[in-house]
mmCIF file of C-alpha atoms and ligand atoms in Angstrom:
data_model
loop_
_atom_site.group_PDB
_atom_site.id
_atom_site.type_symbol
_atom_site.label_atom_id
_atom_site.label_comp_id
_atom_site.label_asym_id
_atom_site.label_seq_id
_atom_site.Cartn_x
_atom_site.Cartn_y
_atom_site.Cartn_z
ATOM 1 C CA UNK A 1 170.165 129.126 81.987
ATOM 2 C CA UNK A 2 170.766 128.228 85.335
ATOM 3 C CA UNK A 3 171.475 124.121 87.061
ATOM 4 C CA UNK A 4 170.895 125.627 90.293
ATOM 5 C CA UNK A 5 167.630 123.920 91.339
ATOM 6 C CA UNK A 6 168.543 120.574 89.817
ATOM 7 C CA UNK A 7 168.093 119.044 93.245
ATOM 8 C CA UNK A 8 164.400 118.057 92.490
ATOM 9 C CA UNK A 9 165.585 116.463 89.381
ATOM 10 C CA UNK A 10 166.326 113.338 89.512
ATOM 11 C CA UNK A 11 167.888 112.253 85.602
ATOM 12 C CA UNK A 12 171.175 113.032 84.539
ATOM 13 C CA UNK A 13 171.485 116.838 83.361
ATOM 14 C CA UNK A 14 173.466 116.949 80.454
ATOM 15 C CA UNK A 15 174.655 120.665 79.257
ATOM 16 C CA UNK A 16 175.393 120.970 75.533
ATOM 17 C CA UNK A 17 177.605 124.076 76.360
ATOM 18 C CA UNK A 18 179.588 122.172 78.026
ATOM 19 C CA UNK A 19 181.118 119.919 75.664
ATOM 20 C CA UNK A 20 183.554 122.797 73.927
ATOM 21 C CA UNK A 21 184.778 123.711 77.499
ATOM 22 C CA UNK A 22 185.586 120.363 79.138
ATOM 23 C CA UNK A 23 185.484 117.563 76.289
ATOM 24 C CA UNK A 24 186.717 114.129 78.395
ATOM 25 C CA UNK A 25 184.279 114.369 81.513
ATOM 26 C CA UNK A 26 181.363 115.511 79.871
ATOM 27 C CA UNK A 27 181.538 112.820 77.036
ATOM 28 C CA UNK A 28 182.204 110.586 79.848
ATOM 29 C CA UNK A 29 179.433 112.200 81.814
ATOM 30 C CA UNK A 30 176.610 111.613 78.655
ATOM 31 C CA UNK A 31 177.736 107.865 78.304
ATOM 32 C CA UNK A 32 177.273 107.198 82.359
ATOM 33 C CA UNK A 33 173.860 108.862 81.663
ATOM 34 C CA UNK A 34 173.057 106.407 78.659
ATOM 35 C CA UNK A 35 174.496 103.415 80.074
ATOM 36 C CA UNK A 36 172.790 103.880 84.009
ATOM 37 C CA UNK A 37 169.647 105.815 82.976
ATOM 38 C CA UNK A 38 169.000 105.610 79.375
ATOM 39 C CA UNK A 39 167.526 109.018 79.977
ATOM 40 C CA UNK A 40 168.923 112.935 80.578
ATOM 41 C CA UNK A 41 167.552 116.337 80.670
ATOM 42 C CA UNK A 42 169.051 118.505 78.045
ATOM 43 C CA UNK A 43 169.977 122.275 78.705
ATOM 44 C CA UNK A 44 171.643 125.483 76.700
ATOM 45 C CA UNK A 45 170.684 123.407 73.813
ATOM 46 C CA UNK A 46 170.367 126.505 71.563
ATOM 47 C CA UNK A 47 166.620 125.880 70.707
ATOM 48 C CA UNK A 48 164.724 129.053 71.997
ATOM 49 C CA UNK A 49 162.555 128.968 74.643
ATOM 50 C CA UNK A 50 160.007 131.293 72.349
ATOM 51 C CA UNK A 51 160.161 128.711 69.650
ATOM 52 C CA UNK A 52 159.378 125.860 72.183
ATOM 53 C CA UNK A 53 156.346 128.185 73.451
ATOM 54 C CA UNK A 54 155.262 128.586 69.992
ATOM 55 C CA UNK A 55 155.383 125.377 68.584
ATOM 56 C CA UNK A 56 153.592 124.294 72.154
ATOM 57 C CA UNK A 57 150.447 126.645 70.892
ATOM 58 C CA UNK A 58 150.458 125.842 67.448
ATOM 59 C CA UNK A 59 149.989 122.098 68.659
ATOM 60 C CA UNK A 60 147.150 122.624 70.980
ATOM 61 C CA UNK A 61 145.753 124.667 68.140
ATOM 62 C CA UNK A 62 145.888 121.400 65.823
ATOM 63 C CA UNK A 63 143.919 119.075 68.541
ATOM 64 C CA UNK A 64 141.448 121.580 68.405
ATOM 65 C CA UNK A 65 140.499 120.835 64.971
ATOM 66 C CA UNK A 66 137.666 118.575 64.294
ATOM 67 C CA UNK A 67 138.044 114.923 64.982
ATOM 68 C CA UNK A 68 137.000 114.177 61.381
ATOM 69 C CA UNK A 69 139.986 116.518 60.375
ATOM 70 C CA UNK A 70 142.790 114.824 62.377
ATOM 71 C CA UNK A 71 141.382 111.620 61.261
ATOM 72 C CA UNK A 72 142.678 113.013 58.033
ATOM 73 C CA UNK A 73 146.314 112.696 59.515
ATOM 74 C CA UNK A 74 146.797 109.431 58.228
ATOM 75 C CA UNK A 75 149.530 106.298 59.253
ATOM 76 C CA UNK A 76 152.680 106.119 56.969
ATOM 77 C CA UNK A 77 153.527 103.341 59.248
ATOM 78 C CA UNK A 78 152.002 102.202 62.178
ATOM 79 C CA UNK A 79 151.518 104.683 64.411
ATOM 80 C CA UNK A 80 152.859 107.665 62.663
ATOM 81 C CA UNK A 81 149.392 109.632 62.329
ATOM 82 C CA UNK A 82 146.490 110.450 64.418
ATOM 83 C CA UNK A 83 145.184 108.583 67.701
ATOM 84 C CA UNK A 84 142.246 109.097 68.594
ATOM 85 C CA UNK A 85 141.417 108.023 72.506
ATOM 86 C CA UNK A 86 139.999 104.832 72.717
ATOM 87 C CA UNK A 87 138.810 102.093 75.402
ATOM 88 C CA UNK A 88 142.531 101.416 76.292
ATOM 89 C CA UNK A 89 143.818 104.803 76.636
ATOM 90 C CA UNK A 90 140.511 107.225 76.762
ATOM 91 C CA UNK A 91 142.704 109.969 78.413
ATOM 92 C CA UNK A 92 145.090 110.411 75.303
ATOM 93 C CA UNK A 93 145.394 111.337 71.479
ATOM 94 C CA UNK A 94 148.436 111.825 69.200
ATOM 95 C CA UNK A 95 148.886 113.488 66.245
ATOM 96 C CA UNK A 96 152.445 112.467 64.098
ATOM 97 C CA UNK A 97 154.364 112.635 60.846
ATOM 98 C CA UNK A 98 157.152 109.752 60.055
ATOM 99 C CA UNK A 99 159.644 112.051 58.824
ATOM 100 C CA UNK A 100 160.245 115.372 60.284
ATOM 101 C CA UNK A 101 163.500 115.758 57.956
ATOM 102 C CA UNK A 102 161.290 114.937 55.324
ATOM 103 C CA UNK A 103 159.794 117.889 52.979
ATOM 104 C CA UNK A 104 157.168 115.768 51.626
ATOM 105 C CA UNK A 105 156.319 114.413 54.968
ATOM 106 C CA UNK A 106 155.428 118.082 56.268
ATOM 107 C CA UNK A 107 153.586 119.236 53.328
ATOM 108 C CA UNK A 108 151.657 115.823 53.452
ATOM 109 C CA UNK A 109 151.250 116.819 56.979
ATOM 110 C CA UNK A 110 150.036 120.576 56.535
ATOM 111 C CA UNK A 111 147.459 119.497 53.655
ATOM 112 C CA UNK A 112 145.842 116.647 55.566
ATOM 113 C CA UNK A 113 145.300 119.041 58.615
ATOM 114 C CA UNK A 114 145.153 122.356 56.323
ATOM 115 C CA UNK A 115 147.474 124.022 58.644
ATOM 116 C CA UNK A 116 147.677 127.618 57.870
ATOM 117 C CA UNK A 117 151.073 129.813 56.535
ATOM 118 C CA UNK A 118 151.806 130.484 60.886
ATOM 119 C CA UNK A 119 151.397 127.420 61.758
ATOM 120 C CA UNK A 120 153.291 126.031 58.897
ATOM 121 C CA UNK A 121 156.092 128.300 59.731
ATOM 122 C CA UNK A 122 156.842 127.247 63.476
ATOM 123 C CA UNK A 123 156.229 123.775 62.818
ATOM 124 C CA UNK A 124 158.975 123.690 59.877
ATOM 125 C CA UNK A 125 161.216 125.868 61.871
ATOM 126 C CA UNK A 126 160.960 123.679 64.562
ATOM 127 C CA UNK A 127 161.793 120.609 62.963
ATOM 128 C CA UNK A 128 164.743 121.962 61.520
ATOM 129 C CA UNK A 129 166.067 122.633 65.092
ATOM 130 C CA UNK A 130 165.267 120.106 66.713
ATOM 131 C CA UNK A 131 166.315 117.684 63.870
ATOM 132 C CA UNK A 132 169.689 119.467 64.127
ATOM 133 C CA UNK A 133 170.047 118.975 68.014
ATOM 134 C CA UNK A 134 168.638 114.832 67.515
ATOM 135 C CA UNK A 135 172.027 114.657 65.055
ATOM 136 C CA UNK A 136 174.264 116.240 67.333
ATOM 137 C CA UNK A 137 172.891 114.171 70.022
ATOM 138 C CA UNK A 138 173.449 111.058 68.439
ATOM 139 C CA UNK A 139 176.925 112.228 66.718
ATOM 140 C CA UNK A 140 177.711 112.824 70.592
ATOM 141 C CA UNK A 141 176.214 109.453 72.090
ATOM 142 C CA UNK A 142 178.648 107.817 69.195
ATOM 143 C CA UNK A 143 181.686 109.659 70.391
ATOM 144 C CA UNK A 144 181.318 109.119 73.893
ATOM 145 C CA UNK A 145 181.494 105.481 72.885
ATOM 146 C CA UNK A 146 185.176 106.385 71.010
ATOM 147 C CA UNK A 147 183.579 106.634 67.317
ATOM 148 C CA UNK A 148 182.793 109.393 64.951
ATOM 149 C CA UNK A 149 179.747 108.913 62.849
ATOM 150 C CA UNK A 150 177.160 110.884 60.690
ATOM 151 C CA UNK A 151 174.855 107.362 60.974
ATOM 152 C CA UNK A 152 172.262 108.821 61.899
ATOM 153 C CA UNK A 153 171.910 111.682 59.455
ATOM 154 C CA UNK A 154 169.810 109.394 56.410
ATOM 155 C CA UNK A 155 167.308 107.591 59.844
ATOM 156 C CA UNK A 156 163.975 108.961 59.564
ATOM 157 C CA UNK A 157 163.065 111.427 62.524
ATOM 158 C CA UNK A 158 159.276 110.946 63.224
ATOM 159 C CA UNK A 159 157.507 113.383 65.816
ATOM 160 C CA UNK A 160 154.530 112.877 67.440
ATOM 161 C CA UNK A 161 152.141 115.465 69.200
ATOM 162 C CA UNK A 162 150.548 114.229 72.337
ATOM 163 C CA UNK A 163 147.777 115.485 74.222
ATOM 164 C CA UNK A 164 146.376 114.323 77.687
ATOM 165 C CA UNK A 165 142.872 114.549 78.773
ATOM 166 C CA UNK A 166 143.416 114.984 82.390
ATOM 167 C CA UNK A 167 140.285 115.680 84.846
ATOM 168 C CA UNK A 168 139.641 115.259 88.345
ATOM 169 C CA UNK A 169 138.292 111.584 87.258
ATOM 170 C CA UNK A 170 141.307 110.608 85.719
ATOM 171 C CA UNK A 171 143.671 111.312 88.570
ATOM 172 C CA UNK A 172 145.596 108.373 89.671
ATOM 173 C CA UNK A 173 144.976 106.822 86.321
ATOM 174 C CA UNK A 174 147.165 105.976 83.076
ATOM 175 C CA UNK A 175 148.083 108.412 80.406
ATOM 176 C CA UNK A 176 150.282 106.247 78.552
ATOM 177 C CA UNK A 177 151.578 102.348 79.688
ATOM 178 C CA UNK A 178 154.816 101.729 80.299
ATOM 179 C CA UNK A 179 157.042 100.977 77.358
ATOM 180 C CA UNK A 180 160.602 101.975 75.934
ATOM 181 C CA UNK A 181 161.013 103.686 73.029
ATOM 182 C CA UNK A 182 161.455 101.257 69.577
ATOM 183 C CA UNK A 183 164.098 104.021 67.842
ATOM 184 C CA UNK A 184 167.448 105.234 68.842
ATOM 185 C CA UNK A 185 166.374 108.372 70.648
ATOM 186 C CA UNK A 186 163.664 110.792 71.641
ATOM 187 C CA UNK A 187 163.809 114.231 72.477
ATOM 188 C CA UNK A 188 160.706 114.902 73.936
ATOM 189 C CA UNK A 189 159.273 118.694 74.820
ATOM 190 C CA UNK A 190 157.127 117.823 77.752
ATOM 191 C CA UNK A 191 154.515 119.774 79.275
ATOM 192 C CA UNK A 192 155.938 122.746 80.806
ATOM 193 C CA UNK A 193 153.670 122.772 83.759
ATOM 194 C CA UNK A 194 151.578 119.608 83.982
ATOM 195 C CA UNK A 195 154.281 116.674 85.264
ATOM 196 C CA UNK A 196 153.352 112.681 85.035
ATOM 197 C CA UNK A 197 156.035 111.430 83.321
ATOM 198 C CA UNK A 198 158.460 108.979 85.243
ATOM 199 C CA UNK A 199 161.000 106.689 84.272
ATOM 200 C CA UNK A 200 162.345 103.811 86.007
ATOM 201 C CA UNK A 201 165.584 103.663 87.572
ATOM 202 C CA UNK A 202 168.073 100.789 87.786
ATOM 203 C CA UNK A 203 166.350 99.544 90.763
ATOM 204 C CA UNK A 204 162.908 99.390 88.505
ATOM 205 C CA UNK A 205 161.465 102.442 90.648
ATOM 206 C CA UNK A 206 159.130 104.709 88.956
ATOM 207 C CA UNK A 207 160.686 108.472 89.516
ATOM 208 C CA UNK A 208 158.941 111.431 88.242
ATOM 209 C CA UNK A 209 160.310 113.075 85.647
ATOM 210 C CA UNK A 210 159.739 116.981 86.586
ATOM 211 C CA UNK A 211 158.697 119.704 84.451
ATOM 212 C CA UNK A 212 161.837 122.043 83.739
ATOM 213 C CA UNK A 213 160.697 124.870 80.931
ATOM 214 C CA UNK A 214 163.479 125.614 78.119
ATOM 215 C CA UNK A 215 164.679 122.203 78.322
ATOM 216 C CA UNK A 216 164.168 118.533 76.916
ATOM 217 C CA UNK A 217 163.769 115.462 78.302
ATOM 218 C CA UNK A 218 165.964 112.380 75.914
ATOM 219 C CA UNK A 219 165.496 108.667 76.443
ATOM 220 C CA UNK A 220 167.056 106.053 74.798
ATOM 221 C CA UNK A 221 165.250 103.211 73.044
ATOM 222 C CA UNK A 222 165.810 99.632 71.666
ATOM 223 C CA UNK A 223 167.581 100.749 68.736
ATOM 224 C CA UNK A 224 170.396 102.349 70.948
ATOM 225 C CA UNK A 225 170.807 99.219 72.929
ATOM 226 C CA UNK A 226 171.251 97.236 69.653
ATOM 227 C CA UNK A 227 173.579 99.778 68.376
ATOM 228 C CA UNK A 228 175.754 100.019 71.306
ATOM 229 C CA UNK A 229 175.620 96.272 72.277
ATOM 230 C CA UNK A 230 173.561 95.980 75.190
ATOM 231 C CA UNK A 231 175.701 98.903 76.786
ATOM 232 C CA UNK A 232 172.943 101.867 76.274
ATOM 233 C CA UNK A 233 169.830 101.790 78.513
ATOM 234 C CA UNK A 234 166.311 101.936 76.641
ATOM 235 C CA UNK A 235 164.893 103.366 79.649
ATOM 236 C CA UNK A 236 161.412 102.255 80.605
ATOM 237 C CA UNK A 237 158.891 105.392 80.999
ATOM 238 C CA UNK A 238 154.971 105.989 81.411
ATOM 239 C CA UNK A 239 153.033 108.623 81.916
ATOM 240 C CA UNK A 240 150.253 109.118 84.298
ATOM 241 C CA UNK A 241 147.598 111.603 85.427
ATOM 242 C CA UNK A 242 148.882 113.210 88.644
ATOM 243 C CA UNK A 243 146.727 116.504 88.248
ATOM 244 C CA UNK A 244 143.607 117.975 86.648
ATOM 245 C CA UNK A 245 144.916 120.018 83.703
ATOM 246 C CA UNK A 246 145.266 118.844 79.917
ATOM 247 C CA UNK A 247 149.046 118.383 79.540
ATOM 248 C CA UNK A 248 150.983 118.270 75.408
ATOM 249 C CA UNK A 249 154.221 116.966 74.783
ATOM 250 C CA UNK A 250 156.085 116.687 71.382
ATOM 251 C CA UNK A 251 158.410 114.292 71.049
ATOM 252 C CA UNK A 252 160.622 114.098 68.158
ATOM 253 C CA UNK A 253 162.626 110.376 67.757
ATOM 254 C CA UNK A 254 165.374 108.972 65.773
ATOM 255 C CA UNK A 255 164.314 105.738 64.711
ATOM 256 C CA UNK A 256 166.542 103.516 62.221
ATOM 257 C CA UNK A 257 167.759 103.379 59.035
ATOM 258 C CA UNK A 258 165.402 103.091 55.855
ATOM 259 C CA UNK A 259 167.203 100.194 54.773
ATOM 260 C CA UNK A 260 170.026 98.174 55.248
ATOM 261 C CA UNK A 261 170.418 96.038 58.935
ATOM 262 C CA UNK A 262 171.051 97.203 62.306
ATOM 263 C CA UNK A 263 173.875 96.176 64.156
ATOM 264 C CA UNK A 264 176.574 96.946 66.453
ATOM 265 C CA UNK A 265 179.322 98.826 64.651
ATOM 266 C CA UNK A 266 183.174 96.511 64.745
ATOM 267 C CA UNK A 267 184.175 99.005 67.413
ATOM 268 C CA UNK A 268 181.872 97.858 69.910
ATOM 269 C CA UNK A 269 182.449 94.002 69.854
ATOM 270 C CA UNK A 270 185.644 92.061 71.239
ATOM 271 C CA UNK A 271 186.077 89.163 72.764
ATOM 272 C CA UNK A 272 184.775 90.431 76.084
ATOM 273 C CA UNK A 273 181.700 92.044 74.540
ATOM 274 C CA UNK A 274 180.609 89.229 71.900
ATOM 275 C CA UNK A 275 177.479 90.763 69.828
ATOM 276 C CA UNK A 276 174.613 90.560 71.493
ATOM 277 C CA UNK A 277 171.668 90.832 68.913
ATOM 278 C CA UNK A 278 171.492 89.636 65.273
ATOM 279 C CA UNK A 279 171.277 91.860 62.601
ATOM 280 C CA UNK A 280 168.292 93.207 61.898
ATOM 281 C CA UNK A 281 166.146 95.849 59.664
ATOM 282 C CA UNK A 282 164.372 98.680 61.725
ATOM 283 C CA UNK A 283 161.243 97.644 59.947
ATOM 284 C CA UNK A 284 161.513 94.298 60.922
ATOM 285 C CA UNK A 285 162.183 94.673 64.384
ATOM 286 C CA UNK A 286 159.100 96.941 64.215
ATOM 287 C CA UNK A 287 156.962 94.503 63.571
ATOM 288 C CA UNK A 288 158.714 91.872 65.676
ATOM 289 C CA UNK A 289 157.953 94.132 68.891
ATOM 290 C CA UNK A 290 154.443 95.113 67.853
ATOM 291 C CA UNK A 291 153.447 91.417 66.782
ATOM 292 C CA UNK A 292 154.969 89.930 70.024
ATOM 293 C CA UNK A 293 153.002 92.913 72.126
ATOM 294 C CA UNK A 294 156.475 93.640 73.785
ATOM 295 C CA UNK A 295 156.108 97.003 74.571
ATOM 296 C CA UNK A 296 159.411 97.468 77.012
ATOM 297 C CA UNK A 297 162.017 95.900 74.774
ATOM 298 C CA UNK A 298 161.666 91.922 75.516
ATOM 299 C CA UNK A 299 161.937 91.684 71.577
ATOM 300 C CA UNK A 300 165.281 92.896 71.679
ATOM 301 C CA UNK A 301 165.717 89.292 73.725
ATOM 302 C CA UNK A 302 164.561 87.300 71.004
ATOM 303 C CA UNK A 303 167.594 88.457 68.482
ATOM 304 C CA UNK A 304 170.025 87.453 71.436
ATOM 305 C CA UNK A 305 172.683 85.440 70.091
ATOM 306 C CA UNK A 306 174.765 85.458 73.259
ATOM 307 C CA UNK A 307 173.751 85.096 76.598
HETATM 308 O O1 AKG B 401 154.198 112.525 77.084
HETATM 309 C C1 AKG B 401 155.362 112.350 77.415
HETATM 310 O O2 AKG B 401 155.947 113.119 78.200
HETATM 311 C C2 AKG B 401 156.155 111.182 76.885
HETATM 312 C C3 AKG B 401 155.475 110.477 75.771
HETATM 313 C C4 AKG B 401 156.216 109.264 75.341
HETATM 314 O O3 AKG B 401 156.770 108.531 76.104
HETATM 315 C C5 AKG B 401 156.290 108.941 73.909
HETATM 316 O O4 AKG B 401 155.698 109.676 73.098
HETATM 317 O O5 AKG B 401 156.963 107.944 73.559
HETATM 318 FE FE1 FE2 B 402 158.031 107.101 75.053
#
């Protein structure tokens, strides 16, 4: 694949062929990208383009069921299984499973929407890759802050299917409200053709994230700013109707660990960098965001234990 017409992108483009070649600046290159954007397109990241196309299909194919099927798609925790639109957001619905590493998760998630043998196929073939790439992602975000860590590997990876109703009414309206991410990282496929997603930049602009086929789109959430001590970005990022054409995405997150407490690993705290946030379970700080309403990452605030 080519970087040539990267001038209408905006984000940090990070290329995962690149880190064999020329180790030192491209580590350093990802951790400018997660410390000044929080977010970075992704390309040569081994995941075919055909499987991307195919796994793009197979999910337009599942909001085509009937409602009363998807409502089958049930929560595992909040959020994790079918949306349907509603007065807040009557342009969107999302589909999801909370564990995309999961075996059980997948079955439980091919029985409640009696997927068939093809569609089973892509979508488990899929989440092996792109669980793979999430890992190596997050193995990479650690070393380019001078540690080497499988922490990741046990965190549940939950994916979500979203679809957007866009018509000529809805142009100029909301898709989805602005918000970071609550987990350690997305990767999200998103719509090949149909743009509308934009994150803000340091100044707090709104820039449009465009569509670039064969690649991903990453952002950083909450989780990653705990982790690395306030130094990661959890970038803030929306989505809204620019044109008339349904637009999908899939986006496929890291969140936090099962069990045990979040916190900045020993490496990342000195004198000069004090901890930041108090310990906390992912669960916990969950809740804490989604009680509070804080949709953009004020809860991370209220575990602040240095100023
Ligand atoms: O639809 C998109 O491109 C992004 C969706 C999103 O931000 C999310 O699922 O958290
Ligand atoms: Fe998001």
């Amino acid at each position: 694949m080519t970087v040539g017409d990267n001038w209408k992108h905006v984000v940090p483009i990070i290329d995962m062929q690149e880190f064999d070649q020329d180790d030192v600046d491209h580590y350093r290159k990802l951790r400018e990208a997660a410390e000044e954007w929080g977010c970075f397109r992704v390309v040569n990241h081994n995941i075919p383009v055909g499987l991307m196309t195919q796994m793009k299909k197979v999910v337009s194919e599942l909001f085509d069921l009937p409602t009363e099927t998807k409502r089958h798609n049930i929560d595992l925790i909040t959020g994790s299984g079918y949306l349907a639109p509603n007065f807040a957001n009557p342009n969107y619905e999302s589909l999801g499973l909370h564990d995309l590493g999961s075996p059980q998760d997948l079955g439980a998630f091919f029985s409640q929407l009696d997927a068939s043998p093809h569609q089973r196929e892509i979508l488990e073939t899929y989440a092996k890759a792109i669980h793979e790439l999430a890992l190596d992602l997050g193995k990479k975000l650690a070393k380019c802050m001078g540690l080497v860590t499988d922490l990741f590997k046990d965190w549940p990876c939950q994916l979500r299917m979203n679809k957007y109703h866009f018509t000529p009414e809805t142009v100029g309206s909301s898709g989805v409200l602005v918000h970071s991410d609550c987990g350690f990282l997305t990767i999200v496929q998103d719509d090949e053709n149909v743009g509308g997603l934009e994150a803000m930049d340091n100044f707090g602009a709104f820039v449009p994230i465009r569509p670039w086929p064969g690649t991903f789109l990453v952002n950083l959430g909450d989780v990653a700013k705990l982790w690395s001590n306030g130094r990661f970005r959890n970038v803030k990022h929306r989505v809204e109707c620019k044109e008339s054409s349904v637009r999908f995405s899939i986006a496929s997150s890291i969140l936090g660990p099962n069990e045990g407490e979040m916190e900045a690993p020993p490496e990342l705290v000195d004198t000069e960098h004090p901890r930041l946030y108090a310990p906390i379970t992912y669960e916990d700080y969950r809740k804490l965001r989604q009680t509070k309403r804080m949709a953009t990452g004020e809860a991370l605030e209220l575990l602040r234990t240095h100023s």
